[in-house]
Tab-separated table of C-alpha atoms (C1' of nucleotides) in Angstrom:
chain	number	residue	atom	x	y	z
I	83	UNK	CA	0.000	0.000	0.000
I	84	UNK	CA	3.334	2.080	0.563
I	85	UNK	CA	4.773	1.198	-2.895
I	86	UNK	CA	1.194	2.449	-4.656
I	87	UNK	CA	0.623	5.490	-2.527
I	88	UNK	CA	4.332	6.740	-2.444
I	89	UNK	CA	3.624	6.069	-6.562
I	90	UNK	CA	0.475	8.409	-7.048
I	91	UNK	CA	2.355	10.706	-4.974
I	92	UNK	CA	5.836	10.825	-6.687
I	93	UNK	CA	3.594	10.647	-10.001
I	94	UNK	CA	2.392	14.320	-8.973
I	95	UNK	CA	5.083	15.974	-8.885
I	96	UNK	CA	6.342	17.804	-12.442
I	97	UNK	CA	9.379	16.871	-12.540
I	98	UNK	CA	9.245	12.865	-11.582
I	99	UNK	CA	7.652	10.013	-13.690
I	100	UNK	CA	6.893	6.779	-11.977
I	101	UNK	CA	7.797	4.062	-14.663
I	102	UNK	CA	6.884	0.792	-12.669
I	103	UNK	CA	6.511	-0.135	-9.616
I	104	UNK	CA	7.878	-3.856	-8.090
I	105	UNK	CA	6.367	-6.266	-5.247
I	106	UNK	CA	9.838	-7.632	-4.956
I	107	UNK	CA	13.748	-7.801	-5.348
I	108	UNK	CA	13.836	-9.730	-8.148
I	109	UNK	CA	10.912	-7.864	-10.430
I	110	UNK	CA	12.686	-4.716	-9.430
I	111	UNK	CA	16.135	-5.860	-11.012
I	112	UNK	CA	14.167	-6.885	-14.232
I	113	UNK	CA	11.984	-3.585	-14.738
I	114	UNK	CA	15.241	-1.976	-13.877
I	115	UNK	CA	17.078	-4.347	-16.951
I	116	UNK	CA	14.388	-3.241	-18.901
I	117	UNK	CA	13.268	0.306	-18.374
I	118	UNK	CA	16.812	1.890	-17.202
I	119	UNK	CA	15.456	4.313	-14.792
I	120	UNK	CA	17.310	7.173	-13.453
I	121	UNK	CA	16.404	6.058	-10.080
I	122	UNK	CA	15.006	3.231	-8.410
I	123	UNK	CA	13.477	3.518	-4.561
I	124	UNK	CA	13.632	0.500	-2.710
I	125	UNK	CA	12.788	-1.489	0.555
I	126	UNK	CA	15.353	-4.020	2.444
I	127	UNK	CA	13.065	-6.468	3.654
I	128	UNK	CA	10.972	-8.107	0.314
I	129	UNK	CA	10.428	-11.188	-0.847
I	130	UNK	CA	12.560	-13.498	-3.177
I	131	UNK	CA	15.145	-10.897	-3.225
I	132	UNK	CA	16.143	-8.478	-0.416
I	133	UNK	CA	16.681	-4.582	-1.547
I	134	UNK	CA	20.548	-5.151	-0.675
I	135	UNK	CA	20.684	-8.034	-2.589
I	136	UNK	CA	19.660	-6.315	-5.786
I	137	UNK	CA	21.420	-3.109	-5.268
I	138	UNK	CA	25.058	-5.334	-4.859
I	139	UNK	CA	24.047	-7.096	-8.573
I	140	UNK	CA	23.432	-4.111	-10.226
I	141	UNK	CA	27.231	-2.957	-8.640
I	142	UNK	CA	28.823	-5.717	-10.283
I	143	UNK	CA	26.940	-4.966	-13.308
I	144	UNK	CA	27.873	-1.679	-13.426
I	145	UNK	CA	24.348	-0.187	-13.689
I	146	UNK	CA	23.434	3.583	-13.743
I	147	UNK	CA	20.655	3.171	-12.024
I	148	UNK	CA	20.782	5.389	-8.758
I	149	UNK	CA	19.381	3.130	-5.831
I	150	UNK	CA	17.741	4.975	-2.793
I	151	UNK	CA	17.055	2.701	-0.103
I	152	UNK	CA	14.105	3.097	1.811
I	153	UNK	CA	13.156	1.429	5.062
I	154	UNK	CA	11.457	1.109	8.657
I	155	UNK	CA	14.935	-0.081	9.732
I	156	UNK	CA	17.950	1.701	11.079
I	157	UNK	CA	19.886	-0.956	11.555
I	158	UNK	CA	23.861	-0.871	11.517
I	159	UNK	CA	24.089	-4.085	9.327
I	160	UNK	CA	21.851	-3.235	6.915
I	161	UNK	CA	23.165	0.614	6.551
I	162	UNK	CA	26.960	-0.515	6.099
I	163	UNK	CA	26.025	-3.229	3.626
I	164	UNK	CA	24.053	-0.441	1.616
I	165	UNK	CA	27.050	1.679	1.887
I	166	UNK	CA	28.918	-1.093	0.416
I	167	UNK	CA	26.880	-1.132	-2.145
I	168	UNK	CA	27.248	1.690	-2.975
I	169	UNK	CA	23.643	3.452	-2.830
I	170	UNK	CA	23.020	7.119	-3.732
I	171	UNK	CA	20.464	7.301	-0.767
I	172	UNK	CA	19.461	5.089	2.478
I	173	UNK	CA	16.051	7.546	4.226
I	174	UNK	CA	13.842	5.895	6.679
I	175	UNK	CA	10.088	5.580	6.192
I	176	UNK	CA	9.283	8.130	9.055
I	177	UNK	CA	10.042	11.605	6.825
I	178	UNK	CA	7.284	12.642	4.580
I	179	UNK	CA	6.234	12.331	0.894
I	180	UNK	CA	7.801	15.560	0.253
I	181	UNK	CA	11.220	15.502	1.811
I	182	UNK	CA	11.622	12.105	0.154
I	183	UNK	CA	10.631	13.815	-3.533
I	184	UNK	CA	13.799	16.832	-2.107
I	185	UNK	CA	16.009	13.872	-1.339
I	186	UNK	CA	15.166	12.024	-5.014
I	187	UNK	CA	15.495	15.203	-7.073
I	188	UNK	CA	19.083	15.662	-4.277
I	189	UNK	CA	20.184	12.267	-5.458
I	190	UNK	CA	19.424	13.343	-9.530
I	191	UNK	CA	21.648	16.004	-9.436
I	192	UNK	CA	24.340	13.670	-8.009
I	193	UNK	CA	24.412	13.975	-4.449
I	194	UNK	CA	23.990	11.504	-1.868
I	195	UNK	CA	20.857	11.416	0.547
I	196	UNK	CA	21.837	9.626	3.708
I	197	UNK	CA	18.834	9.536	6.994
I	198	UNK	CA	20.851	11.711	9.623
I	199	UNK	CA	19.796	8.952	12.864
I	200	UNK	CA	22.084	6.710	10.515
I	201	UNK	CA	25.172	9.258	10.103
I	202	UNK	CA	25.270	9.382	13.687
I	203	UNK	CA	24.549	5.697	14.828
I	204	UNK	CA	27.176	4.648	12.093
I	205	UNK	CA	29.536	5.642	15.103
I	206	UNK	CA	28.342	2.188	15.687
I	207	UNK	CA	29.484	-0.459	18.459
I	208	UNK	CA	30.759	-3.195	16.306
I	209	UNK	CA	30.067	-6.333	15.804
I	210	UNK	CA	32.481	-7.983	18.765
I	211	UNK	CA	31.248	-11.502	17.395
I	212	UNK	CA	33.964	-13.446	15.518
I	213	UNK	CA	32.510	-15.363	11.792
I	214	UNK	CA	32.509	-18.848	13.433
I	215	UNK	CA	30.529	-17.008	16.505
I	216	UNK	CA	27.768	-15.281	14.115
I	217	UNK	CA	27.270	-19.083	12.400
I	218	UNK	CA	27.052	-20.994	15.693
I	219	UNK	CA	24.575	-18.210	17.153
I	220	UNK	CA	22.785	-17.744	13.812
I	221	UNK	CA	22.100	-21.833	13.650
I	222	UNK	CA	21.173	-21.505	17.248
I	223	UNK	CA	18.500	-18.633	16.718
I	224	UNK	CA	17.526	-21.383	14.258
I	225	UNK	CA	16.385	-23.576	16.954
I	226	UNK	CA	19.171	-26.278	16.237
I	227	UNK	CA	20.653	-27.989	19.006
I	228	UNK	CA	24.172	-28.162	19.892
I	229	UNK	CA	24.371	-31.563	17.924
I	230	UNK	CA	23.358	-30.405	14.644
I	231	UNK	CA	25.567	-27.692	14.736
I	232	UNK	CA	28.559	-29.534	15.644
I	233	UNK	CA	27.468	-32.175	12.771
I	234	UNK	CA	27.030	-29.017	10.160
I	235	UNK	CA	29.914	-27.201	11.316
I	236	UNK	CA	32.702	-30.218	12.061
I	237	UNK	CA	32.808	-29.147	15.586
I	238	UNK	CA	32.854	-31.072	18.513
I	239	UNK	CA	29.231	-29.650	20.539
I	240	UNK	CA	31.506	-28.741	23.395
I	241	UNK	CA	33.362	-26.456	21.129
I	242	UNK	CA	29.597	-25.101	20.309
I	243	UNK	CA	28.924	-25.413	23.648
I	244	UNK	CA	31.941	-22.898	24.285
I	245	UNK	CA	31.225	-20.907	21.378
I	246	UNK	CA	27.749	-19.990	22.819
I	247	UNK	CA	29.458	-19.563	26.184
I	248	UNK	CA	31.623	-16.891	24.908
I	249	UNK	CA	29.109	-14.952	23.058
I	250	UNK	CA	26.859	-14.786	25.874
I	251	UNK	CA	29.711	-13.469	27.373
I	252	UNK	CA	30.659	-10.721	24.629
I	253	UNK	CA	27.156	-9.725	24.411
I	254	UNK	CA	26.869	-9.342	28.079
I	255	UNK	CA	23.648	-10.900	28.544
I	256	UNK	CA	22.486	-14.031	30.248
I	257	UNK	CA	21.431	-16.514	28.053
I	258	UNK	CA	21.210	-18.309	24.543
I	259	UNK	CA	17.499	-16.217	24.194
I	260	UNK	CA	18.743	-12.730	24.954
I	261	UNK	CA	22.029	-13.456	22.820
I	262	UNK	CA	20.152	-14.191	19.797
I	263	UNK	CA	17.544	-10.868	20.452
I	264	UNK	CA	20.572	-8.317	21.107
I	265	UNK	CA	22.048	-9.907	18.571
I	266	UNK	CA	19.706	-9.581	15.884
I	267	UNK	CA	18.361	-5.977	17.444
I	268	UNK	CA	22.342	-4.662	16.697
I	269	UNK	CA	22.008	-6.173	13.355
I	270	UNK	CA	25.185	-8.805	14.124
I	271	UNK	CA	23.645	-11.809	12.573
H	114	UNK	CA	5.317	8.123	5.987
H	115	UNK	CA	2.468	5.905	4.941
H	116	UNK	CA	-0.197	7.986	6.889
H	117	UNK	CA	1.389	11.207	5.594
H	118	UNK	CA	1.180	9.552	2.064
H	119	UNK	CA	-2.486	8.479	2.538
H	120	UNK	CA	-3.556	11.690	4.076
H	121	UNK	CA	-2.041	13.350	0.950
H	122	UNK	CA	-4.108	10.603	-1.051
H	123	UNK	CA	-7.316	10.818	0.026
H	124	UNK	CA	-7.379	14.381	0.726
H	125	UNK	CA	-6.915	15.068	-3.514
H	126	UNK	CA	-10.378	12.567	-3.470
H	127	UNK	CA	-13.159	15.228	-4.041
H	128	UNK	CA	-15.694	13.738	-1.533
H	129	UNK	CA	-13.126	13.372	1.567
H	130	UNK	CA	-11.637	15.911	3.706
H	131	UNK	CA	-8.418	14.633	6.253
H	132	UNK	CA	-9.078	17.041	9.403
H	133	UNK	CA	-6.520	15.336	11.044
H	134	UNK	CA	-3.553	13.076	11.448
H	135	UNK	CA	-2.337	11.323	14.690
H	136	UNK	CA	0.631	9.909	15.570
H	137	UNK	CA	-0.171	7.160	18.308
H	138	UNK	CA	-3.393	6.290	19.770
H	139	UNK	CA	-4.002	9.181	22.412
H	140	UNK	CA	-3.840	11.396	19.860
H	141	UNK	CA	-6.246	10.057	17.836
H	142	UNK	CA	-8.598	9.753	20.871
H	143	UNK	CA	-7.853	13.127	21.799
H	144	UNK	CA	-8.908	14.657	17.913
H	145	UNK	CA	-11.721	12.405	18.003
H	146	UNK	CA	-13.287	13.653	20.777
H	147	UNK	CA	-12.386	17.247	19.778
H	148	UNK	CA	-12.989	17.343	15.939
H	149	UNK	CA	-15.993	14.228	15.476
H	150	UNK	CA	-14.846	13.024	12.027
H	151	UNK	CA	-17.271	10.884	10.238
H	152	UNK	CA	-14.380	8.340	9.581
H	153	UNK	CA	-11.289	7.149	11.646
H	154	UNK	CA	-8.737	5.431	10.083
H	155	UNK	CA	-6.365	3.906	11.893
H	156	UNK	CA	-3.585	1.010	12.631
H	157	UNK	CA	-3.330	-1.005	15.220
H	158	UNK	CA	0.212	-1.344	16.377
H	159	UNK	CA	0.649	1.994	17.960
H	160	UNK	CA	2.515	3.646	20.762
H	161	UNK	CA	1.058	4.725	23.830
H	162	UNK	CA	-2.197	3.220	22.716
H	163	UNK	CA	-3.172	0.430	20.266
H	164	UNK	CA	-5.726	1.103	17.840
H	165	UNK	CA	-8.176	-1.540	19.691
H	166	UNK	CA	-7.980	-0.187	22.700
H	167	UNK	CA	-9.086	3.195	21.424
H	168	UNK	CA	-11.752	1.350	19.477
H	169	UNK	CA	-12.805	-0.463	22.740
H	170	UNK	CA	-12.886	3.403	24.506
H	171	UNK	CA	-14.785	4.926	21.975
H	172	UNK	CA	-17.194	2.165	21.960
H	173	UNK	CA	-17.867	2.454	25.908
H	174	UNK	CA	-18.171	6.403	25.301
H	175	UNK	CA	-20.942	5.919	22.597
H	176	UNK	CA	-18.814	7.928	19.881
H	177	UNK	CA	-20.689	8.023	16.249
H	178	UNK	CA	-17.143	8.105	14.395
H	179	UNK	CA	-16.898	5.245	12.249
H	180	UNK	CA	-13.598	3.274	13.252
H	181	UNK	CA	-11.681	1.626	10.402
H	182	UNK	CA	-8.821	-0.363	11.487
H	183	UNK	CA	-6.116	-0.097	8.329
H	184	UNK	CA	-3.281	-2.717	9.588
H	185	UNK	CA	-0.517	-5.196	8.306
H	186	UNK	CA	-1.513	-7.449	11.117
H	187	UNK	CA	-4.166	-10.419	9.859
H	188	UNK	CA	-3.928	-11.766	13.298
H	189	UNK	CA	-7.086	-13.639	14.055
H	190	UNK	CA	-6.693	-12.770	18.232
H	191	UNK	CA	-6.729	-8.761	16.682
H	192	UNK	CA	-9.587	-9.157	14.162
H	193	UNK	CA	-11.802	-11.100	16.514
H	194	UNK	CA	-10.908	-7.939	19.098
H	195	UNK	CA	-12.060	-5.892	16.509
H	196	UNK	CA	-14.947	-7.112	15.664
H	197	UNK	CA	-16.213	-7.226	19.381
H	198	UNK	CA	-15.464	-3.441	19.578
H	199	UNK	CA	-17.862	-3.067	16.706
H	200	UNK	CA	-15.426	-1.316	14.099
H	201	UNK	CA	-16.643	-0.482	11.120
H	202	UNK	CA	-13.965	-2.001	8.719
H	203	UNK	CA	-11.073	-3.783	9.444
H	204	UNK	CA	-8.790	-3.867	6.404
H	205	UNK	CA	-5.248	-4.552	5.227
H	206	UNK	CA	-2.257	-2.485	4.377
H	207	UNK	CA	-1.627	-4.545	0.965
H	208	UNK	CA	-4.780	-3.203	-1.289
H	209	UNK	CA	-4.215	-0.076	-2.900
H	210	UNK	CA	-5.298	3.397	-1.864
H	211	UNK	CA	-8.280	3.836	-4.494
H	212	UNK	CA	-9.580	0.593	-2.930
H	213	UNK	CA	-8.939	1.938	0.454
H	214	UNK	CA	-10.851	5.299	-0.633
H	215	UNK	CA	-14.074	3.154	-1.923
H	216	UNK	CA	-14.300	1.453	1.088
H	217	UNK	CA	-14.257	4.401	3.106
H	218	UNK	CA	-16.884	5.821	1.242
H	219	UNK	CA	-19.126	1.918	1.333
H	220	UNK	CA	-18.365	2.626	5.297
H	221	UNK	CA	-20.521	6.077	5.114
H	222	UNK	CA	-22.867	4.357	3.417
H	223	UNK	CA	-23.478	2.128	6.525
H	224	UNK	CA	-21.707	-0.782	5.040
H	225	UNK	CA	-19.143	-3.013	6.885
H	226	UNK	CA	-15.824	-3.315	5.381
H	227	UNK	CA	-13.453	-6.257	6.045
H	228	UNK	CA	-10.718	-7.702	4.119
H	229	UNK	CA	-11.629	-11.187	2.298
H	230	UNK	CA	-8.293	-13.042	4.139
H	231	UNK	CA	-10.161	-12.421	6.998
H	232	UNK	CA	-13.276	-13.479	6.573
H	233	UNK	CA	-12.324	-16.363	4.150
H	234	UNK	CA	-10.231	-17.088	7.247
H	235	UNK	CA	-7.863	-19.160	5.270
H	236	UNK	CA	-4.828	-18.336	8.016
H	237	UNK	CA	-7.582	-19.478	10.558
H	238	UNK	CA	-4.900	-21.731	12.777
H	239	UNK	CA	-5.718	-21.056	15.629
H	240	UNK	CA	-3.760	-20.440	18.608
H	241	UNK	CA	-3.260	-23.631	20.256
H	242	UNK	CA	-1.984	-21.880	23.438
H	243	UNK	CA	-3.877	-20.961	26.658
H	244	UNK	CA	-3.474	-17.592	28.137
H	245	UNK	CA	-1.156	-18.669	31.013
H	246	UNK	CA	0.972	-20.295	28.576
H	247	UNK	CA	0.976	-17.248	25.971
H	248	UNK	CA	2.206	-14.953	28.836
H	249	UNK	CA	5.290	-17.755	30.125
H	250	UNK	CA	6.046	-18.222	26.254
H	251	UNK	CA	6.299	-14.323	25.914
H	252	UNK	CA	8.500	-13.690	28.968
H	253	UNK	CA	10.190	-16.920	28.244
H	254	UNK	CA	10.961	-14.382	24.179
H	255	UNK	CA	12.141	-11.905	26.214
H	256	UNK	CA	15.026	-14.054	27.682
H	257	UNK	CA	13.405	-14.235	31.162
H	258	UNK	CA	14.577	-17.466	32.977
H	259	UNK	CA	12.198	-19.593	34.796
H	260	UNK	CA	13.587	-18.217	37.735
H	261	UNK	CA	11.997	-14.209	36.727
H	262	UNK	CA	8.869	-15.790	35.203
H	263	UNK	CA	7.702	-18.154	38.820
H	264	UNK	CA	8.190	-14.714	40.531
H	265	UNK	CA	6.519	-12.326	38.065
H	266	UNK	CA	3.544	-14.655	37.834
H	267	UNK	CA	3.616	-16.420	40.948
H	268	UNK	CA	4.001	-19.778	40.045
H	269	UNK	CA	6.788	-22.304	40.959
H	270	UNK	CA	9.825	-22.814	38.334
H	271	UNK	CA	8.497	-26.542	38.155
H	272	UNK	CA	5.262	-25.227	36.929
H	273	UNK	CA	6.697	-22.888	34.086
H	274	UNK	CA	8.625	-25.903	33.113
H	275	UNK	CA	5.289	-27.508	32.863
H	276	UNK	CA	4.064	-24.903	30.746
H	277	UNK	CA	7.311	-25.239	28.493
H	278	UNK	CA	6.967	-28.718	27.933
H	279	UNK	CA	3.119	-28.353	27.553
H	280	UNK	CA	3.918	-25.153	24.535
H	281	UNK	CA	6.566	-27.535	22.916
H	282	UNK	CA	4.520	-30.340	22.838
H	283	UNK	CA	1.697	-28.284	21.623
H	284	UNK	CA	3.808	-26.651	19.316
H	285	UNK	CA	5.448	-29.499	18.022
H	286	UNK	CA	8.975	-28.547	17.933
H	287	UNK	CA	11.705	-29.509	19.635
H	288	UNK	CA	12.964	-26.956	22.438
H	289	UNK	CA	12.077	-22.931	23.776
H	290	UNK	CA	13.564	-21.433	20.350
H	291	UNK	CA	11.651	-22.519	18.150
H	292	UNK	CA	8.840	-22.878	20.123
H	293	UNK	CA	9.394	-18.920	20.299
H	294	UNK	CA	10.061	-18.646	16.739
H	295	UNK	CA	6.855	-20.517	15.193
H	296	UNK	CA	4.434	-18.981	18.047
H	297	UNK	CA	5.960	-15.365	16.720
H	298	UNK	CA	5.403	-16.291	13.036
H	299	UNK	CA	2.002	-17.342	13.754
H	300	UNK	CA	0.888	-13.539	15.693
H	301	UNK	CA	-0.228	-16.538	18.865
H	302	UNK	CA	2.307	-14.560	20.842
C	252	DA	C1'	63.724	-19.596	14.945
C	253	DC	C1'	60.992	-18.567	18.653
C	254	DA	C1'	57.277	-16.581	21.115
C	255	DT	C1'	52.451	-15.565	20.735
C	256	DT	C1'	47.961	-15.824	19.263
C	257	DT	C1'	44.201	-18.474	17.670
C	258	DA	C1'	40.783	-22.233	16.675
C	259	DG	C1'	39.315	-26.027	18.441
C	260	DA	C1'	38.926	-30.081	21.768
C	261	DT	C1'	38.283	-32.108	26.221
C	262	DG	C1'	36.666	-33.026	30.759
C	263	DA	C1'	34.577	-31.727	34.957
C	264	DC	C1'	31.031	-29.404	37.003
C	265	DA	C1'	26.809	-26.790	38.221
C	266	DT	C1'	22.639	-25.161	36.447
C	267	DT	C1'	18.808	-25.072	33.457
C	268	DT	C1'	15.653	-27.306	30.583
C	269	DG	C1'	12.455	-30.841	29.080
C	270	DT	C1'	9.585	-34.988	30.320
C	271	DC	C1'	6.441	-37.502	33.145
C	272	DA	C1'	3.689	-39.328	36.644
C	273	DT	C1'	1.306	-38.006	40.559
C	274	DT	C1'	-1.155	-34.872	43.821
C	275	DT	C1'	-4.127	-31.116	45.430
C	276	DA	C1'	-7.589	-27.777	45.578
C	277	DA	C1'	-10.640	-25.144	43.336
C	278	DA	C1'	-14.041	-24.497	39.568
C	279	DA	C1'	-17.468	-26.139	36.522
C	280	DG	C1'	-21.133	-29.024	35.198
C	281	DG	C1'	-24.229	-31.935	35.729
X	246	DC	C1'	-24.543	-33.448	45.831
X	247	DC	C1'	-21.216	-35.668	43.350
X	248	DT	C1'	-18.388	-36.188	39.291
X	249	DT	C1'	-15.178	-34.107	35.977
X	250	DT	C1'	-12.060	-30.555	34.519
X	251	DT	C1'	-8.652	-27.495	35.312
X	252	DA	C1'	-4.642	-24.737	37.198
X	253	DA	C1'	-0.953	-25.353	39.722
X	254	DA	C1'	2.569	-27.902	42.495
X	255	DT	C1'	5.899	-31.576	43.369
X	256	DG	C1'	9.512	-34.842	42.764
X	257	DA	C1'	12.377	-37.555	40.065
X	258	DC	C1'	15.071	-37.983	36.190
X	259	DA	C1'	17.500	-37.376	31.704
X	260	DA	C1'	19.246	-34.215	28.554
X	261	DA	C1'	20.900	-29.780	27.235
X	262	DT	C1'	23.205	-25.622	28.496
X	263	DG	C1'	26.642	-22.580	30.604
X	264	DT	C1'	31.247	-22.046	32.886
X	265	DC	C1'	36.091	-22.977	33.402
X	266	DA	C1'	40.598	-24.543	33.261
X	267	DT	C1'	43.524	-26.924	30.452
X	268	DC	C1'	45.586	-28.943	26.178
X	269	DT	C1'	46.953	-29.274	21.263
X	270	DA	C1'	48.220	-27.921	16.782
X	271	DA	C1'	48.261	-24.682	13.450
X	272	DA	C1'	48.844	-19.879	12.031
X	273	DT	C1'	51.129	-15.457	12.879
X	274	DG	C1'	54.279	-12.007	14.054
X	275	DT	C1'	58.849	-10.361	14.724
DNA sequence: ACATTTAGATGACATTTGTCATTTAAAAGG
DNA sequence: CCTTTTAAATGACAAATGTCATCTAAATGT
């Protein structure tokens, strides 16, 4: 209902045409194939194909097309991933209609359009969570047990059974449940 | 954004005037009792105050405004709560905003609106899960040991254990995670 | 070459979790 | 009034989880 009202809205204004419109990650990359659009607006979280997802193809495939992000969620992860990406523009869904239409016309004349909650919480506490760490705790948010792990992973489940010792450590909290919420909350896994 | 967006919307519709826009459910209350709209629109997932409960106030005061609930959420536990607080429409975020705008007007006509999903009822599961064991399965989310949870709800540990083994059982899955994860997936917690 | 760090394993231990059978008292339903 | 259900407790037990100290071998740094 976003996507279609933000459309009619964006359609208003003079200077902006609204070529298509996508329900998900991997319809966007094709209209964008297709149509070459100046810019292309889109959400993280879809279906089939997550926003980041399709703005690190079009990297690698050099594409023109300018990709604003735009999302509920403020999270570290997702913000330095975009960045990676390379994105002309990562706004949050809480500005209006109208500053997003400034920021879009911002990001046409070649600037870039970065949410200021993100500048600042991009002085971000790091992820103090080590690879191996991030897969034993994302398997465990999972609901695996310490078995399968250790039979997906080639550990022994006493070396999971540390891992998840440690983490709960890092993360200062006090146990498997409230590792995997801060954990996902900070965008870590 | 998405009620800035709409307000923009529907406010370009000839018959319909937006007289206000609230940001969280006091608010609303408050410009409902001050301003007596024909129409309400609103979500449910609100600070402050959900969008039922103000539903379930204005009931008990006798208000004439015609609630329409406009949410993401096809929870059965939230439309059932709805429909006992008499709303007018209960519809989701995923139709467009002409269709939205039609059944607004169908509303002033003295029609009921309610999205097909719910009616149909095809996600009609429902929640297997008693009320005791909906409230030790949410602390339980929150990484509360059993320990918090006997002494928040005055039970004994053994019992929330009960209620554990009872969810998992009911749940049919094999330990607290992903007993956690399907009940979330589900809207039963 | 040698010291140091690192990933992983192990074992011992306490605690927590999950399972079950049984009990009690109150509530509900005849 | 007397069953039947229900919410909660208890105890016993196995399994999983969390904590630690220690050990090994490989990778690193200098």
């Amino acid at each position: 209902m976003l996507r279609g009202a933000l459309g009619s809205l964006l359609d208003f204004e003079e200077d902006i045409e609204v070529i298509a419109q996508a329900k998900n990650g991997e319809e966007a990359l094709h209209f964008i194939q297709m149509l070459h659009p100046d810019v292309c607006l889109m959400d993280i979280e879809m279906p089939i194909k997550s926003g980041l997802e399709v703005a690190e193809e079009l990297k690698t495939h050099l594409s023109t097309c300018k990709i604003i992000i735009l999302t509920t969620f403020a999270r570290p992860g997702y913000f330095e991933r975009a960045l990676k990406a390379e994105v002309h523009g990562y706004l949050l869904k809480d500005g209006s209609s109208d500053e997003l239409a400034q920021s879009i016309r911002n990001v046409m004349k070649g600037k870039r359009e970065f949410a200021p909650e993100l500048i600042f919480g991009s002085m971000k506490e790091d992820n103090p969570l080590t690879e191996r760490e991030r897969e034993v705790l994302r398997l465990v948010a999972d609901g695996k047990t310490a078995k399968e792990i250790s039979s997906a992973l080639f550990l022994s489940t006493g070396t999971i059974r540390n891992y998840m010792s440690e983490i709960i450590g890092k993360l200062n909290v006090k146990n498997r449940i409230e590792a995997i919420s801060k954990a996902e909350e900070k965008g870590w896994i």
